[in-house]
Amino acid sequence: QKEVEQNSGPLSVPEGAIASLNCTYSDRVSQSFFWYRQYSGKSPELIMSIYSNGDKEDGRFTAQLNKASQYVSLLIRDSQPSDSATYLCAVNREAGNNRKLIWGLGTSLAVNP
Amino acid sequence: DAGVIQSPRHEVTEMGQEVTLRCKPISGHDYLFWYRQTMMRGLELLIYFNNNVPIDDSGMPEDRFSAKMPNASFSTLKIQPSEPRDSAVYFCASSFGTANEKLFFGSGTQLSVL
């Protein structure tokens, strides 16, 4: 089992719909969770971080965390063609003073006009 | 600030040659990360530095890879000798404060080893 798993997609949604991206992780002690967006040929950029169980909203984006189920998701409301990208889930693994992000392979999202 | 600056953007070389990738982090950032990205393996952390000191190099594939950070504004990743399986996009990223809280990535170096 990979440490961080995501469906590779592609996930295709019509413009204006809600896109739901999911991520599961294996390390129960992880405390920090991140969603990065990566456009084709570009570098990743952080769009959401979440640390506590529940929902965190930022504009059209909502991150949801359930530590008991080891599950983190990203909802994109009113999806726009400009949201078409690969979304990377990253989980912080801590061992003493060493912290490192473990990355999923990403979910490709296509928003169709 | 111009962001994290990497050079070169593209590098094509022949197997056995030495490759040097360069990175200038955002001024004031105290963490610097080198990542490699491929379709099959995704983003892999190679090494990271805190205040110019290497903290974790467990992701460096083998002795052919080495990284240095001689000062707060410059880092290099060297591959010697290069092999075709090293072909990937190499990203440098930096952050401030607690590691991993928000990474700022450079534009990456697309490396092709023939």
PDB file of C-alpha atoms in Angstrom:
ATOM      1  CA  GLN A   1       0.000   0.000   0.000  1.00  0.00           C
ATOM      2  CA  LYS A   2       1.302   3.430  -0.927  1.00  0.00           C
ATOM      3  CA  GLU A   3       1.593   5.949   1.866  1.00  0.00           C
ATOM      4  CA  VAL A   4      -0.612   8.468   0.082  1.00  0.00           C
ATOM      5  CA  GLU A   5      -3.117   7.274  -2.503  1.00  0.00           C
ATOM      6  CA  GLN A   6      -5.182   9.214  -4.980  1.00  0.00           C
ATOM      7  CA  ASN A   7      -7.282   8.186  -7.953  1.00  0.00           C
ATOM      8  CA  SER A   8      -5.274   9.136 -11.010  1.00  0.00           C
ATOM      9  CA  GLY A   9      -8.339  10.167 -12.996  1.00  0.00           C
ATOM     10  CA  PRO A  10      -8.933  11.827 -15.231  1.00  0.00           C
ATOM     11  CA  LEU A  11     -11.902  13.254 -13.390  1.00  0.00           C
ATOM     12  CA  SER A  12     -14.114  15.077 -15.829  1.00  0.00           C
ATOM     13  CA  VAL A  13     -16.812  17.509 -14.664  1.00  0.00           C
ATOM     14  CA  PRO A  14     -18.913  20.107 -16.489  1.00  0.00           C
ATOM     15  CA  GLU A  15     -18.345  23.782 -15.845  1.00  0.00           C
ATOM     16  CA  GLY A  16     -20.239  24.945 -12.769  1.00  0.00           C
ATOM     17  CA  ALA A  17     -20.352  21.500 -11.139  1.00  0.00           C
ATOM     18  CA  ILE A  18     -18.697  20.395  -7.906  1.00  0.00           C
ATOM     19  CA  ALA A  19     -15.441  18.482  -8.323  1.00  0.00           C
ATOM     20  CA  SER A  20     -14.565  16.069  -5.524  1.00  0.00           C
ATOM     21  CA  LEU A  21     -10.995  14.876  -5.139  1.00  0.00           C
ATOM     22  CA  ASN A  22     -10.049  12.213  -2.612  1.00  0.00           C
ATOM     23  CA  CYS A  23      -6.903  11.110  -0.843  1.00  0.00           C
ATOM     24  CA  THR A  24      -6.151   8.388   1.703  1.00  0.00           C
ATOM     25  CA  TYR A  25      -3.011   8.034   3.774  1.00  0.00           C
ATOM     26  CA  SER A  26      -1.492   5.247   5.807  1.00  0.00           C
ATOM     27  CA  ASP A  27       0.432   6.976   8.624  1.00  0.00           C
ATOM     28  CA  ARG A  28      -1.977   7.434  11.536  1.00  0.00           C
ATOM     29  CA  VAL A  29       0.236   9.979  13.300  1.00  0.00           C
ATOM     30  CA  SER A  30       0.254  12.473  10.423  1.00  0.00           C
ATOM     31  CA  GLN A  31      -0.953  15.893  11.545  1.00  0.00           C
ATOM     32  CA  SER A  32      -0.666  18.168   8.512  1.00  0.00           C
ATOM     33  CA  PHE A  33      -2.297  17.790   5.124  1.00  0.00           C
ATOM     34  CA  PHE A  34      -1.964  19.817   1.967  1.00  0.00           C
ATOM     35  CA  TRP A  35      -3.479  20.150  -1.477  1.00  0.00           C
ATOM     36  CA  TYR A  36      -1.288  21.460  -4.283  1.00  0.00           C
ATOM     37  CA  ARG A  37      -2.396  22.287  -7.804  1.00  0.00           C
ATOM     38  CA  GLN A  38      -0.089  21.664 -10.746  1.00  0.00           C
ATOM     39  CA  TYR A  39      -0.877  22.912 -14.215  1.00  0.00           C
ATOM     40  CA  SER A  40       0.623  20.971 -17.101  1.00  0.00           C
ATOM     41  CA  GLY A  41       4.274  21.858 -17.512  1.00  0.00           C
ATOM     42  CA  LYS A  42       4.299  24.041 -14.400  1.00  0.00           C
ATOM     43  CA  SER A  43       5.338  23.638 -10.796  1.00  0.00           C
ATOM     44  CA  PRO A  44       3.034  22.745  -7.888  1.00  0.00           C
ATOM     45  CA  GLU A  45       1.429  25.546  -5.892  1.00  0.00           C
ATOM     46  CA  LEU A  46      -0.268  25.282  -2.517  1.00  0.00           C
ATOM     47  CA  ILE A  47      -4.017  25.871  -2.509  1.00  0.00           C
ATOM     48  CA  MET A  48      -5.165  24.448   0.829  1.00  0.00           C
ATOM     49  CA  SER A  49      -3.772  23.185   4.109  1.00  0.00           C
ATOM     50  CA  ILE A  50      -5.732  21.463   6.877  1.00  0.00           C
ATOM     51  CA  TYR A  51      -4.721  20.262  10.318  1.00  0.00           C
ATOM     52  CA  SER A  52      -7.939  19.489  12.241  1.00  0.00           C
ATOM     53  CA  ASN A  53     -10.830  17.152  11.610  1.00  0.00           C
ATOM     54  CA  GLY A  54     -13.711  18.737   9.754  1.00  0.00           C
ATOM     55  CA  ASP A  55     -14.030  21.222   6.942  1.00  0.00           C
ATOM     56  CA  LYS A  56     -11.944  24.229   5.997  1.00  0.00           C
ATOM     57  CA  GLU A  57     -13.259  26.599   3.370  1.00  0.00           C
ATOM     58  CA  ASP A  58     -11.382  29.108   1.222  1.00  0.00           C
ATOM     59  CA  GLY A  59     -13.407  30.665  -1.555  1.00  0.00           C
ATOM     60  CA  ARG A  60     -14.586  27.936  -3.914  1.00  0.00           C
ATOM     61  CA  PHE A  61     -12.324  25.359  -2.248  1.00  0.00           C
ATOM     62  CA  THR A  62     -13.191  23.200   0.764  1.00  0.00           C
ATOM     63  CA  ALA A  63     -10.785  20.743   2.341  1.00  0.00           C
ATOM     64  CA  GLN A  64     -12.212  17.967   4.487  1.00  0.00           C
ATOM     65  CA  LEU A  65     -10.228  15.874   6.941  1.00  0.00           C
ATOM     66  CA  ASN A  66     -11.209  12.692   8.765  1.00  0.00           C
ATOM     67  CA  LYS A  67      -8.266  11.385  10.750  1.00  0.00           C
ATOM     68  CA  ALA A  68     -10.143   8.336  12.033  1.00  0.00           C
ATOM     69  CA  SER A  69     -10.710   7.196   8.459  1.00  0.00           C
ATOM     70  CA  GLN A  70      -7.318   8.554   7.309  1.00  0.00           C
ATOM     71  CA  TYR A  71      -9.022  10.448   4.557  1.00  0.00           C
ATOM     72  CA  VAL A  72      -8.663  13.957   3.199  1.00  0.00           C
ATOM     73  CA  SER A  73     -10.637  15.448   0.336  1.00  0.00           C
ATOM     74  CA  LEU A  74     -10.862  18.617  -1.712  1.00  0.00           C
ATOM     75  CA  LEU A  75     -14.119  19.993  -3.051  1.00  0.00           C
ATOM     76  CA  ILE A  76     -14.127  22.615  -5.779  1.00  0.00           C
ATOM     77  CA  ARG A  77     -17.473  24.387  -6.140  1.00  0.00           C
ATOM     78  CA  ASP A  78     -18.581  26.110  -9.344  1.00  0.00           C
ATOM     79  CA  SER A  79     -15.737  24.439 -11.261  1.00  0.00           C
ATOM     80  CA  GLN A  80     -14.164  26.544 -13.996  1.00  0.00           C
ATOM     81  CA  PRO A  81     -12.103  25.475 -17.021  1.00  0.00           C
ATOM     82  CA  SER A  82      -9.170  27.232 -15.338  1.00  0.00           C
ATOM     83  CA  ASP A  83      -9.385  24.616 -12.559  1.00  0.00           C
ATOM     84  CA  SER A  84      -8.267  21.945 -15.052  1.00  0.00           C
ATOM     85  CA  ALA A  85      -4.997  20.694 -13.585  1.00  0.00           C
ATOM     86  CA  THR A  86      -3.490  17.881 -11.564  1.00  0.00           C
ATOM     87  CA  TYR A  87      -4.212  18.056  -7.835  1.00  0.00           C
ATOM     88  CA  LEU A  88      -1.585  16.638  -5.529  1.00  0.00           C
ATOM     89  CA  CYS A  89      -2.313  15.500  -1.995  1.00  0.00           C
ATOM     90  CA  ALA A  90       0.607  15.755   0.429  1.00  0.00           C
ATOM     91  CA  VAL A  91       0.849  14.456   3.982  1.00  0.00           C
ATOM     92  CA  ASN A  92       3.440  15.470   6.548  1.00  0.00           C
ATOM     93  CA  ARG A  93       5.342  12.567   8.044  1.00  0.00           C
ATOM     94  CA  GLU A  94       7.220  13.410  11.221  1.00  0.00           C
ATOM     95  CA  ALA A  95       9.986  11.416  12.852  1.00  0.00           C
ATOM     96  CA  GLY A  96      11.629  13.360  15.641  1.00  0.00           C
ATOM     97  CA  ASN A  97      12.954  16.609  14.197  1.00  0.00           C
ATOM     98  CA  ASN A  98      12.695  15.309  10.654  1.00  0.00           C
ATOM     99  CA  ARG A  99       9.592  16.324   8.789  1.00  0.00           C
ATOM    100  CA  LYS A 100       8.936  15.437   5.195  1.00  0.00           C
ATOM    101  CA  LEU A 101       6.003  15.611   2.852  1.00  0.00           C
ATOM    102  CA  ILE A 102       4.811  12.367   1.306  1.00  0.00           C
ATOM    103  CA  TRP A 103       3.028  12.981  -1.991  1.00  0.00           C
ATOM    104  CA  GLY A 104       0.284  11.209  -3.863  1.00  0.00           C
ATOM    105  CA  LEU A 105       0.634  10.767  -7.609  1.00  0.00           C
ATOM    106  CA  GLY A 106      -2.130  13.284  -8.213  1.00  0.00           C
ATOM    107  CA  THR A 107      -5.606  13.360  -9.706  1.00  0.00           C
ATOM    108  CA  SER A 108      -6.053  14.921 -13.116  1.00  0.00           C
ATOM    109  CA  LEU A 109      -9.137  17.157 -13.292  1.00  0.00           C
ATOM    110  CA  ALA A 110     -10.721  18.316 -16.532  1.00  0.00           C
ATOM    111  CA  VAL A 111     -13.491  20.924 -16.360  1.00  0.00           C
ATOM    112  CA  ASN A 112     -15.437  20.986 -19.594  1.00  0.00           C
ATOM    113  CA  PRO A 113     -17.009  24.280 -20.801  1.00  0.00           C
TER     114      PRO A 113
ATOM    115  CA  ASP B   1      10.744  38.779  -4.792  1.00  0.00           C
ATOM    116  CA  ALA B   2      11.307  36.816  -7.994  1.00  0.00           C
ATOM    117  CA  GLY B   3      10.462  33.511  -6.353  1.00  0.00           C
ATOM    118  CA  VAL B   4      12.602  30.390  -6.420  1.00  0.00           C
ATOM    119  CA  ILE B   5      14.924  30.521  -9.409  1.00  0.00           C
ATOM    120  CA  GLN B   6      16.227  27.388 -11.063  1.00  0.00           C
ATOM    121  CA  SER B   7      18.625  26.928 -13.938  1.00  0.00           C
ATOM    122  CA  PRO B   8      18.801  25.614 -16.510  1.00  0.00           C
ATOM    123  CA  ARG B   9      15.157  25.146 -17.557  1.00  0.00           C
ATOM    124  CA  HIS B  10      16.068  22.334 -19.892  1.00  0.00           C
ATOM    125  CA  GLU B  11      19.119  20.122 -20.003  1.00  0.00           C
ATOM    126  CA  VAL B  12      19.860  17.469 -22.595  1.00  0.00           C
ATOM    127  CA  THR B  13      22.973  15.441 -22.065  1.00  0.00           C
ATOM    128  CA  GLU B  14      24.508  12.130 -22.925  1.00  0.00           C
ATOM    129  CA  MET B  15      24.843   9.202 -20.595  1.00  0.00           C
ATOM    130  CA  GLY B  16      27.981   9.442 -18.482  1.00  0.00           C
ATOM    131  CA  GLN B  17      28.157  13.228 -18.482  1.00  0.00           C
ATOM    132  CA  GLU B  18      28.077  15.370 -15.371  1.00  0.00           C
ATOM    133  CA  VAL B  19      24.944  17.435 -14.803  1.00  0.00           C
ATOM    134  CA  THR B  20      24.687  20.377 -12.404  1.00  0.00           C
ATOM    135  CA  LEU B  21      21.345  21.920 -11.500  1.00  0.00           C
ATOM    136  CA  ARG B  22      21.188  25.238  -9.694  1.00  0.00           C
ATOM    137  CA  CYS B  23      18.724  26.872  -7.348  1.00  0.00           C
ATOM    138  CA  LYS B  24      18.320  30.244  -5.689  1.00  0.00           C
ATOM    139  CA  PRO B  25      15.695  30.127  -2.911  1.00  0.00           C
ATOM    140  CA  ILE B  26      13.452  32.976  -1.866  1.00  0.00           C
ATOM    141  CA  SER B  27      15.372  35.429   0.274  1.00  0.00           C
ATOM    142  CA  GLY B  28      14.764  34.807   3.964  1.00  0.00           C
ATOM    143  CA  HIS B  29      13.596  31.227   3.539  1.00  0.00           C
ATOM    144  CA  ASP B  30      15.502  28.832   5.757  1.00  0.00           C
ATOM    145  CA  TYR B  31      14.462  25.514   4.225  1.00  0.00           C
ATOM    146  CA  LEU B  32      15.436  24.298   0.779  1.00  0.00           C
ATOM    147  CA  PHE B  33      14.204  21.100  -0.859  1.00  0.00           C
ATOM    148  CA  TRP B  34      15.236  19.197  -3.977  1.00  0.00           C
ATOM    149  CA  TYR B  35      12.532  17.048  -5.581  1.00  0.00           C
ATOM    150  CA  ARG B  36      12.383  14.823  -8.624  1.00  0.00           C
ATOM    151  CA  GLN B  37       9.110  14.253 -10.495  1.00  0.00           C
ATOM    152  CA  THR B  38       8.274  11.449 -12.922  1.00  0.00           C
ATOM    153  CA  MET B  39       4.977  10.105 -14.166  1.00  0.00           C
ATOM    154  CA  MET B  40       5.539   6.734 -12.557  1.00  0.00           C
ATOM    155  CA  ARG B  41       6.827   7.810  -9.147  1.00  0.00           C
ATOM    156  CA  GLY B  42       5.378  11.289  -8.763  1.00  0.00           C
ATOM    157  CA  LEU B  43       7.194  13.818  -6.584  1.00  0.00           C
ATOM    158  CA  GLU B  44      10.076  12.344  -4.631  1.00  0.00           C
ATOM    159  CA  LEU B  45      12.051  14.258  -2.037  1.00  0.00           C
ATOM    160  CA  LEU B  46      15.751  13.871  -2.695  1.00  0.00           C
ATOM    161  CA  ILE B  47      17.243  16.014   0.058  1.00  0.00           C
ATOM    162  CA  TYR B  48      16.411  19.010   2.185  1.00  0.00           C
ATOM    163  CA  PHE B  49      18.460  21.639   3.996  1.00  0.00           C
ATOM    164  CA  ASN B  50      17.718  23.790   7.017  1.00  0.00           C
ATOM    165  CA  ASN B  51      19.908  26.866   7.407  1.00  0.00           C
ATOM    166  CA  ASN B  52      22.267  25.441   4.775  1.00  0.00           C
ATOM    167  CA  VAL B  53      22.705  22.153   6.677  1.00  0.00           C
ATOM    168  CA  PRO B  54      21.497  18.904   5.074  1.00  0.00           C
ATOM    169  CA  ILE B  55      18.820  17.352   7.292  1.00  0.00           C
ATOM    170  CA  ASP B  56      17.609  14.361   5.326  1.00  0.00           C
ATOM    171  CA  ASP B  57      19.299  12.945   2.247  1.00  0.00           C
ATOM    172  CA  SER B  58      17.683   9.519   2.436  1.00  0.00           C
ATOM    173  CA  GLY B  59      15.936  10.159  -0.865  1.00  0.00           C
ATOM    174  CA  MET B  60      19.133  10.611  -2.830  1.00  0.00           C
ATOM    175  CA  PRO B  61      19.083   7.625  -5.179  1.00  0.00           C
ATOM    176  CA  GLU B  62      22.737   6.673  -4.993  1.00  0.00           C
ATOM    177  CA  ASP B  63      26.254   8.000  -4.787  1.00  0.00           C
ATOM    178  CA  ARG B  64      25.979   9.496  -8.239  1.00  0.00           C
ATOM    179  CA  PHE B  65      23.808  12.237  -6.732  1.00  0.00           C
ATOM    180  CA  SER B  66      25.177  14.967  -4.500  1.00  0.00           C
ATOM    181  CA  ALA B  67      23.808  18.286  -3.264  1.00  0.00           C
ATOM    182  CA  LYS B  68      25.404  21.303  -1.658  1.00  0.00           C
ATOM    183  CA  MET B  69      24.222  24.526  -0.139  1.00  0.00           C
ATOM    184  CA  PRO B  70      27.287  26.721   0.389  1.00  0.00           C
ATOM    185  CA  ASN B  71      25.218  29.725   1.501  1.00  0.00           C
ATOM    186  CA  ALA B  72      21.646  30.794   2.134  1.00  0.00           C
ATOM    187  CA  SER B  73      21.064  31.929  -1.435  1.00  0.00           C
ATOM    188  CA  PHE B  74      22.415  29.091  -3.535  1.00  0.00           C
ATOM    189  CA  SER B  75      22.230  25.331  -3.867  1.00  0.00           C
ATOM    190  CA  THR B  76      23.349  22.784  -6.439  1.00  0.00           C
ATOM    191  CA  LEU B  77      22.313  19.251  -7.275  1.00  0.00           C
ATOM    192  CA  LYS B  78      24.919  17.293  -9.178  1.00  0.00           C
ATOM    193  CA  ILE B  79      24.601  13.990 -11.005  1.00  0.00           C
ATOM    194  CA  GLN B  80      27.838  12.299 -12.006  1.00  0.00           C
ATOM    195  CA  PRO B  81      27.773  10.189 -14.100  1.00  0.00           C
ATOM    196  CA  SER B  82      24.271  10.683 -15.469  1.00  0.00           C
ATOM    197  CA  GLU B  83      22.146   7.775 -16.709  1.00  0.00           C
ATOM    198  CA  PRO B  84      18.987   7.653 -18.865  1.00  0.00           C
ATOM    199  CA  ARG B  85      16.903   6.670 -15.803  1.00  0.00           C
ATOM    200  CA  ASP B  86      17.758  10.043 -14.271  1.00  0.00           C
ATOM    201  CA  SER B  87      15.565  11.728 -16.882  1.00  0.00           C
ATOM    202  CA  ALA B  88      12.882  13.637 -14.978  1.00  0.00           C
ATOM    203  CA  VAL B  89      11.831  17.113 -13.891  1.00  0.00           C
ATOM    204  CA  TYR B  90      13.877  18.329 -10.948  1.00  0.00           C
ATOM    205  CA  PHE B  91      12.272  20.915  -8.709  1.00  0.00           C
ATOM    206  CA  CYS B  92      13.812  23.087  -6.061  1.00  0.00           C
ATOM    207  CA  ALA B  93      11.500  24.488  -3.387  1.00  0.00           C
ATOM    208  CA  SER B  94      11.968  26.706  -0.364  1.00  0.00           C
ATOM    209  CA  SER B  95       9.971  27.538   2.734  1.00  0.00           C
ATOM    210  CA  PHE B  96      10.170  29.694   5.825  1.00  0.00           C
ATOM    211  CA  GLY B  97       9.871  28.554   9.412  1.00  0.00           C
ATOM    212  CA  THR B  98       8.562  25.095  10.175  1.00  0.00           C
ATOM    213  CA  ALA B  99       9.488  22.747   7.346  1.00  0.00           C
ATOM    214  CA  ASN B 100       6.784  21.912   4.865  1.00  0.00           C
ATOM    215  CA  GLU B 101       4.234  24.491   6.032  1.00  0.00           C
ATOM    216  CA  LYS B 102       4.142  26.070   2.579  1.00  0.00           C
ATOM    217  CA  LEU B 103       6.536  25.186  -0.178  1.00  0.00           C
ATOM    218  CA  PHE B 104       7.354  27.602  -2.966  1.00  0.00           C
ATOM    219  CA  PHE B 105       8.549  25.733  -6.019  1.00  0.00           C
ATOM    220  CA  GLY B 106      10.853  26.875  -8.766  1.00  0.00           C
ATOM    221  CA  SER B 107       9.969  26.343 -12.404  1.00  0.00           C
ATOM    222  CA  GLY B 108      11.916  23.101 -12.523  1.00  0.00           C
ATOM    223  CA  THR B 109      14.647  21.679 -14.723  1.00  0.00           C
ATOM    224  CA  GLN B 110      13.595  19.199 -17.404  1.00  0.00           C
ATOM    225  CA  LEU B 111      16.518  16.778 -17.628  1.00  0.00           C
ATOM    226  CA  SER B 112      16.875  14.361 -20.524  1.00  0.00           C
ATOM    227  CA  VAL B 113      19.767  11.906 -20.476  1.00  0.00           C
ATOM    228  CA  LEU B 114      20.256  10.185 -23.823  1.00  0.00           C
TER     229      LEU B 114
END
